[in-house]
């Protein structure tokens, strides 16, 4: 008898395809539709944040054609987790307007084609690259805002061509050739292969992701000519769609194009979900898999902020929008009665002080202070940062060590207020967090982000000490410290606390500050961003 290859399993997967009862939707009272949107959005956000389990991934997709309207895709550590998700959705007001067209249950896997050492001696027996590759296959991440194609497949068991009658070496050779074709689409296509043997009608479920839907068509078409498919592949129905965020559910139901790309008025409660999938190198090594390398790599270098400038409002980590360096998306800052960002920026502009432009450069930040050991804190932040990098809205997250205080600052900068605020909830669970910027004083925290030319780093620090002495004599000044990025000594963040806005503005109007600004233009790599965290 032909020996079956060994397999290792990871997360369980549920593809839940739903259609909308459009007649019922149109006939429903406005209040019912609003409730359905509200509960549906909350349910989906909760799933995307993986607040229902210790691990996993979820995503929402619109589906084209008659087969379905929506795809809810979930990866979780156990079948029980998926079962709970199914039942929880049925409790929402949205569920009554949907019908399940089909579903697919499977579990991610890698098989004996990947490495003899891995199965015989364990994960420690393989190199780091292969180990990360396997981890990425067993615990996959779902790309943001990508087109998706899902289809089930099996290996043929016919009289002429029977995959399961082939010996291991022949099957391995066919799979290797199949993977070589897939490598041509590296950077264009990412795939998730999950086994459904004993779980569903076919043997594997294949989910392809790509920024261009024609790339999905091309890879499937080209694979049809490969013997592993042409002789031995059997396929079920294909579904195609595009990912969109839960906040766009109302737009989807209203007939708008999704994703809309809009910034929500308020953030969702909760935390960014924890991306634990990894993308390794090498071809696909599963009988069901056939597309070669992981083709959706995300490298380093997401920091688009220059000096790392950003702003944040000092509300509770789970409160309103975090505010921003440019115009607040919806008027005044989250403090309600305080000055708006635009007012502050205008006053600074009159003093020739750069505070960000109204449009195009605006970013949003969360700043939290911790009294934990800096090395311990950095290790925790580094792990979160890897998760945050999954999101296109993430600009940077860094740890800044204080020079005159016994605390560090964790600064997380994002393109949207909602993302910054959601990150705040996640960061608030870091060790020994003692405060969020803006909570310590009446006006809040005034932050100044600088990138210093390396040759002037020491001189800049000395000048800051001189300015610090001046600040200590100013009315309304509470505390100021120069926080230095633990990974880049030339990236600095000055945090100053004041009793009131007027106190800080008095300092900005002083001759001493004016002279410091003029000197700074010669030693800084770019313009500093003066940010109020009101």
XYZ file of C-alpha atoms in Angstrom:
534
model
C 0.000 0.000 0.000
C 1.174 3.508 -0.827
C 2.234 5.320 2.351
C 0.317 8.491 3.209
C 2.554 11.511 3.897
C 2.564 12.951 7.386
C 0.701 16.214 8.018
C 0.790 18.990 10.606
C -2.349 21.020 11.260
C -2.829 24.630 12.328
C -5.908 26.850 12.458
C -9.381 25.670 11.509
C -11.104 27.633 8.769
C -14.698 28.589 8.015
C -15.746 30.190 4.719
C -19.305 31.389 5.355
C -21.086 32.600 2.207
C -24.234 34.675 2.725
C -26.766 36.271 0.408
C -28.877 39.293 1.320
C -32.669 39.105 1.173
C -32.906 42.370 -0.715
C -36.699 42.436 -0.807
C -36.868 42.074 2.975
C -34.158 44.697 3.362
C -35.965 47.256 1.228
C -39.281 46.646 2.990
C -37.880 46.808 6.526
C -38.418 49.963 8.605
C -35.458 52.283 8.830
C -35.033 51.517 12.525
C -34.665 47.791 11.808
C -32.117 48.418 9.076
C -30.114 50.694 11.355
C -30.136 48.083 14.102
C -29.061 45.375 11.651
C -26.153 47.491 10.435
C -25.111 48.396 13.958
C -25.190 44.819 15.256
C -23.659 43.381 12.092
C -20.809 45.895 12.143
C -20.156 45.262 15.833
C -20.150 41.497 15.295
C -17.712 41.728 12.372
C -15.389 44.182 14.100
C -15.314 41.901 17.128
C -14.317 39.001 14.907
C -11.636 40.989 13.053
C -10.141 42.032 16.363
C -10.168 38.340 17.364
C -11.760 39.306 20.652
C -13.550 35.956 20.750
C -10.447 33.759 20.964
C -6.794 33.788 21.946
C -5.657 33.586 18.347
C -6.898 33.678 14.764
C -7.938 35.882 11.848
C -11.223 37.080 10.328
C -12.208 39.165 7.332
C -15.275 40.358 5.420
C -15.568 40.268 1.627
C -18.153 41.342 -0.903
C -18.888 38.556 -3.407
C -19.750 39.107 -7.064
C -22.346 37.151 -8.982
C -25.416 35.131 -8.032
C -23.766 32.627 -5.704
C -23.521 34.932 -2.678
C -23.271 38.557 -1.582
C -20.919 38.297 1.384
C -18.101 36.053 2.557
C -17.245 35.856 6.252
C -13.809 34.235 6.491
C -12.587 32.999 9.875
C -9.462 31.191 11.072
C -9.478 29.973 14.672
C -7.505 27.505 16.814
C -10.423 25.088 17.259
C -13.640 23.939 15.622
C -15.472 24.983 18.782
C -14.345 28.571 18.183
C -15.847 28.477 14.688
C -19.061 26.941 15.981
C -19.421 29.761 18.509
C -18.915 32.329 15.740
C -21.712 30.762 13.672
C -24.144 30.813 16.553
C -23.194 34.314 17.654
C -23.939 35.718 14.201
C -27.423 34.226 14.274
C -28.105 36.374 17.352
C -27.556 39.604 15.397
C -30.316 41.624 13.774
C -28.398 41.375 10.484
C -28.763 37.592 10.354
C -32.518 37.766 9.658
C -31.751 39.569 6.381
C -29.268 36.928 5.219
C -29.422 33.392 3.929
C -26.443 31.045 3.987
C -25.796 29.928 0.414
C -22.941 27.585 1.277
C -20.040 27.164 3.643
C -16.723 25.384 3.765
C -14.893 23.904 6.760
C -11.206 22.996 6.662
C -7.938 23.142 8.611
C -4.621 24.616 7.489
C -1.858 22.086 7.019
C 1.594 21.319 5.717
C 2.485 17.800 4.657
C 5.471 15.502 4.409
C 6.588 17.181 1.192
C 7.856 20.117 3.200
C 10.716 18.467 5.111
C 11.533 15.048 6.471
C 13.453 16.614 9.351
C 10.457 18.700 10.430
C 8.232 15.653 10.834
C 10.846 13.279 12.156
C 12.805 15.559 14.515
C 10.557 18.552 15.125
C 10.547 22.274 14.351
C 13.959 22.844 15.960
C 15.533 20.597 13.342
C 14.836 22.979 10.453
C 16.313 26.388 9.717
C 14.609 29.637 10.723
C 13.405 30.452 7.210
C 11.634 27.132 6.776
C 10.227 27.295 10.291
C 8.733 30.744 9.593
C 7.357 29.459 6.294
C 5.602 26.574 8.039
C 4.278 28.842 10.781
C 2.850 31.176 8.130
C 1.042 28.302 6.456
C -0.400 26.933 9.676
C -1.410 30.326 11.104
C -2.068 32.462 8.017
C -2.728 36.175 7.921
C -5.378 37.721 5.691
C -4.219 40.601 3.463
C -5.999 43.953 3.739
C -8.157 45.265 0.889
C -7.292 42.502 -1.552
C -9.320 40.598 -4.108
C -10.106 37.043 -3.117
C -10.908 33.842 -4.967
C -12.008 30.708 -3.169
C -12.541 27.253 -4.580
C -12.493 23.672 -3.267
C -10.444 20.988 -4.988
C -9.629 17.300 -4.783
C -7.080 14.944 -6.290
C -8.553 12.648 -8.938
C -9.182 9.004 -8.139
C -10.112 7.796 -11.608
C -9.422 4.524 -13.359
C -6.736 6.085 -15.571
C -5.339 8.757 -13.255
C -5.419 8.099 -9.526
C -3.299 10.423 -7.413
C -3.413 8.101 -4.457
C -1.917 5.213 -6.413
C 1.269 7.190 -7.135
C 4.282 6.598 -4.942
C 5.597 9.402 -2.733
C 8.533 10.338 -4.971
C 6.315 10.742 -8.027
C 3.810 12.869 -6.152
C 6.612 14.990 -4.697
C 8.064 15.569 -8.159
C 4.685 16.646 -9.530
C 4.125 19.017 -6.617
C 7.601 20.514 -7.042
C 6.896 21.255 -10.698
C 3.560 22.750 -9.753
C 5.269 25.004 -7.235
C 7.749 26.256 -9.824
C 4.875 27.644 -11.876
C 3.502 29.341 -8.786
C 6.812 31.053 -8.047
C 6.325 33.180 -11.142
C 3.517 34.953 -9.247
C 5.575 35.804 -6.182
C 4.656 39.338 -5.105
C 1.294 39.113 -6.879
C -0.565 36.248 -5.229
C -0.833 34.946 -1.699
C -2.585 31.673 -1.003
C -3.993 29.802 1.959
C -4.344 26.040 1.590
C -6.546 24.186 4.083
C -7.382 20.499 4.200
C -11.018 19.465 4.275
C -10.520 15.698 4.167
C -13.241 14.329 6.411
C -14.647 17.840 6.982
C -16.300 18.813 3.687
C -17.140 17.632 0.181
C -13.714 18.190 -1.353
C -10.227 17.532 -0.014
C -8.827 21.052 0.141
C -10.061 24.604 0.162
C -7.888 27.087 -1.744
C -8.098 30.819 -1.047
C -6.138 33.160 -3.321
C -5.514 36.833 -2.587
C -4.232 39.435 -5.026
C -4.232 43.183 -5.607
C -5.162 42.635 -9.258
C -7.993 40.167 -9.984
C -6.519 39.317 -13.375
C -3.471 37.879 -11.599
C -5.810 35.412 -9.920
C -7.261 34.443 -13.295
C -3.810 34.096 -14.828
C -2.348 31.828 -12.164
C -5.354 29.502 -12.147
C -5.339 29.381 -15.953
C -1.637 28.631 -16.178
C -1.892 25.948 -13.508
C -4.522 24.126 -15.560
C -1.765 23.135 -18.010
C 0.421 21.622 -15.299
C 0.099 17.813 -14.954
C -0.648 18.032 -11.231
C -3.884 19.805 -12.232
C -4.566 18.632 -15.781
C -4.324 14.950 -14.839
C -5.132 14.932 -11.166
C -7.067 18.075 -10.247
C -10.832 18.268 -9.709
C -12.450 21.562 -8.756
C -15.664 22.804 -7.235
C -17.359 26.200 -7.619
C -15.257 29.375 -7.712
C -16.155 32.511 -5.754
C -14.596 35.935 -6.273
C -14.878 39.051 -4.145
C -13.045 41.888 -2.462
C -12.274 42.619 1.164
C -13.864 45.628 2.839
C -13.875 46.834 6.460
C -16.916 46.231 8.680
C -17.432 49.996 9.021
C -18.442 50.001 5.326
C -21.302 47.552 5.871
C -23.868 50.342 5.553
C -22.246 51.464 2.291
C -22.370 47.909 0.935
C -26.043 47.553 1.797
C -26.687 50.978 0.279
C -25.216 49.980 -3.076
C -21.977 51.953 -2.793
C -18.596 50.717 -3.968
C -16.626 49.147 -1.126
C -14.127 49.551 0.388
C -15.041 53.242 0.547
C -11.711 54.366 1.978
C -13.501 56.710 4.348
C -12.320 57.505 7.876
C -14.975 56.601 10.459
C -16.260 59.261 12.805
C -15.495 57.129 15.827
C -13.187 54.226 16.387
C -14.386 50.782 17.291
C -13.933 49.601 20.836
C -11.251 46.988 21.222
C -7.792 46.333 19.894
C -6.111 45.695 16.541
C -6.124 41.994 15.987
C -2.901 40.214 16.632
C -1.248 39.227 13.370
C 0.690 36.069 14.080
C 1.055 34.716 10.568
C 4.504 34.761 8.959
C 5.609 34.733 5.370
C 8.551 32.499 4.761
C 10.379 31.536 1.622
C 10.149 28.426 -0.493
C 7.504 26.690 -2.562
C 4.214 25.268 -1.398
C 4.599 21.810 0.098
C 1.076 20.456 0.468
C -0.785 18.095 -1.792
C -3.582 20.634 -1.965
C -1.218 23.556 -2.434
C 0.029 24.551 -5.821
C 1.047 28.188 -6.060
C 4.650 28.259 -4.982
C 6.128 30.943 -2.794
C 4.173 33.098 -0.438
C 3.557 35.926 -2.818
C 2.408 38.682 -0.531
C 5.500 39.708 1.392
C 5.596 42.819 3.550
C 9.038 44.188 4.185
C 10.378 46.757 6.597
C 10.368 50.485 6.083
C 6.775 51.450 6.830
C 7.890 54.675 8.500
C 6.631 57.436 6.221
C 6.654 60.095 8.865
C 10.140 61.502 8.563
C 10.688 62.750 12.060
C 8.005 60.476 13.337
C 5.673 63.359 14.070
C 2.160 62.777 15.219
C -0.409 63.982 17.621
C -2.925 62.550 19.987
C -5.658 63.763 22.220
C -5.613 62.839 25.851
C -8.856 60.973 26.165
C -9.183 57.550 27.705
C -7.617 54.860 25.466
C -11.091 53.610 24.570
C -12.664 57.001 24.093
C -13.206 59.179 21.034
C -10.933 59.721 18.062
C -7.326 60.322 18.906
C -7.093 63.646 17.145
C -4.411 64.510 14.679
C -1.611 66.684 13.528
C -3.747 68.168 10.854
C -7.436 69.000 10.929
C -9.502 66.790 13.164
C -11.806 64.884 10.810
C -14.924 66.184 12.500
C -14.238 69.606 13.879
C -12.730 70.477 17.231
C -10.498 68.227 19.236
C -11.879 65.467 21.363
C -11.630 67.564 24.474
C -14.834 69.320 23.480
C -14.291 72.762 24.986
C -10.620 73.126 24.163
C -9.012 74.803 21.137
C -9.156 72.989 17.818
C -6.029 71.699 16.122
C -6.611 74.173 13.316
C -6.661 77.113 15.753
C -3.439 75.983 17.377
C -1.779 75.355 14.029
C -2.743 78.796 12.834
C -1.288 80.484 15.892
C 1.924 78.534 15.509
C 2.126 79.454 11.833
C 1.963 83.134 12.814
C 5.053 82.466 14.926
C 6.806 80.651 12.056
C 6.438 77.317 13.857
C 5.607 74.261 11.784
C 2.721 72.174 13.120
C 1.677 70.097 10.128
C -0.374 71.031 7.112
C -4.171 70.869 6.971
C -4.128 68.115 4.354
C -1.687 65.608 2.983
C 0.655 65.280 5.940
C -1.747 64.629 8.756
C -1.039 61.631 10.923
C -2.496 60.533 14.231
C -0.642 59.256 17.242
C -1.070 57.628 20.585
C 1.542 58.267 23.273
C 1.589 56.228 26.476
C 4.102 56.354 29.310
C 5.492 53.298 31.073
C 7.729 52.814 34.078
C 8.744 49.308 32.977
C 12.324 48.339 32.244
C 13.065 49.803 28.811
C 14.455 46.562 27.376
C 11.433 44.608 28.578
C 9.097 47.262 27.198
C 10.855 47.318 23.833
C 10.558 43.534 23.465
C 6.801 43.793 23.990
C 6.444 46.742 21.615
C 8.523 45.064 18.932
C 6.078 42.183 18.894
C 3.079 44.497 18.592
C 4.786 46.517 15.891
C 5.142 43.428 13.742
C 1.396 42.943 14.081
C 0.634 46.598 13.329
C 2.729 46.475 10.140
C 0.042 44.271 8.631
C -2.107 47.396 8.311
C -1.470 49.924 5.558
C -2.483 52.747 7.917
C 0.407 52.060 10.316
C 3.199 54.636 10.052
C 5.471 53.775 12.966
C 5.565 52.549 16.542
C 8.631 53.197 18.665
C 9.887 53.382 22.230
C 11.472 56.602 23.477
C 13.551 56.606 26.657
C 13.445 59.635 28.921
C 16.622 61.425 29.946
C 15.352 63.182 33.049
C 12.420 60.999 34.081
C 12.208 57.335 35.027
C 9.704 56.465 32.362
C 9.603 55.676 28.675
C 7.175 56.839 26.005
C 5.556 54.458 23.531
C 4.612 56.434 20.410
C 2.375 54.819 17.786
C 1.651 56.862 14.654
C -1.134 56.055 12.178
C -2.738 57.541 9.090
C -6.204 57.602 10.656
C -7.564 58.691 14.005
C -9.579 55.489 14.366
C -6.517 53.299 13.886
C -4.487 55.320 16.399
C -7.246 55.113 18.959
C -7.740 51.396 18.475
C -3.981 50.868 18.835
C -4.139 52.789 22.111
C -6.341 50.116 23.607
C -3.881 47.431 22.621
C -0.850 49.407 23.833
C -2.529 50.148 27.144
C -1.923 46.508 28.069
C 1.862 46.949 27.916
C 3.682 46.490 31.247
C 3.609 49.275 33.851
C 1.676 51.831 31.788
C 1.166 54.802 34.111
C -0.461 57.445 31.920
C -1.560 58.419 28.471
C -0.194 61.640 27.053
C -2.590 64.464 27.738
C -3.966 63.116 30.993
C -1.432 64.665 33.342
C -2.206 68.383 33.130
C -4.843 70.945 32.262
C -3.705 71.722 28.735
C -2.265 68.329 27.984
C 1.055 67.438 26.477
C 2.852 69.435 23.856
C 5.059 67.125 21.831
C 7.853 68.107 19.469
C 9.319 65.476 17.151
C 12.789 65.975 15.711
C 15.158 64.138 13.439
C 18.660 65.450 14.160
C 21.601 65.313 11.799
C 23.999 62.726 13.263
C 26.924 65.164 13.476
C 24.859 67.490 15.666
C 23.277 64.940 17.993
C 25.352 65.800 21.057
C 25.047 69.520 20.434
C 21.291 69.249 20.116
C 21.019 67.440 23.447
C 23.139 70.071 25.164
C 20.984 72.853 23.737
C 17.872 71.067 24.930
C 19.277 71.084 28.453
C 19.697 74.865 28.199
C 16.124 75.247 26.935
C 14.963 72.967 29.720
C 16.342 75.352 32.289
C 14.440 78.183 30.615
C 11.252 76.124 30.620
C 11.618 75.500 34.327
C 11.262 79.218 34.924
C 8.113 79.629 32.807
C 4.758 80.147 34.471
C 2.436 77.195 34.046
C 5.207 74.761 33.081
C 4.811 71.329 34.712
C 7.486 69.065 33.222
C 9.601 68.619 30.107
C 11.799 65.734 29.034
C 13.713 64.765 25.929
C 12.741 61.244 24.921
C 15.205 59.446 22.646
C 14.236 56.597 20.315
C 15.933 53.470 21.675
C 16.584 52.332 18.089
C 17.745 55.658 16.653
C 19.439 58.236 18.868
C 18.804 60.891 16.227
C 15.025 60.513 16.487
C 13.788 62.500 19.480
C 10.492 63.385 21.041
C 10.125 66.295 23.456
C 7.202 65.981 25.844
C 6.187 69.100 27.741
C 3.233 69.465 30.062
C 1.563 72.787 30.785
C -1.242 73.985 32.977
C -2.904 75.770 30.075
C -2.525 76.522 26.388
C -1.713 80.160 27.147
C 1.312 79.096 29.187
C 2.748 77.092 26.301
C 2.054 79.871 23.773
C 3.890 82.354 25.996
C 6.979 80.187 25.707
C 6.603 79.973 21.928
C 6.486 83.765 21.755
C 9.691 84.169 23.747
C 12.931 85.353 22.143
C 14.738 82.333 23.575
C 12.476 79.931 21.738
C 12.798 81.922 18.509
C 16.583 81.694 18.701
C 16.380 77.968 19.352
C 14.162 77.435 16.309
C 16.530 79.386 14.080
C 19.498 77.351 15.333
C 17.562 74.123 14.896
C 17.166 74.665 11.174
C 20.888 74.106 10.787
C 21.069 70.862 12.762
C 17.807 69.089 11.933
C 17.374 66.675 9.041
C 13.861 68.022 8.411
C 11.369 70.419 9.910
C 10.239 69.610 13.434
C 6.603 68.936 14.091
C 5.184 70.719 17.097
C 2.188 68.780 18.232
C -0.342 69.535 20.947
C -1.921 66.579 22.651
C -5.002 68.334 23.932
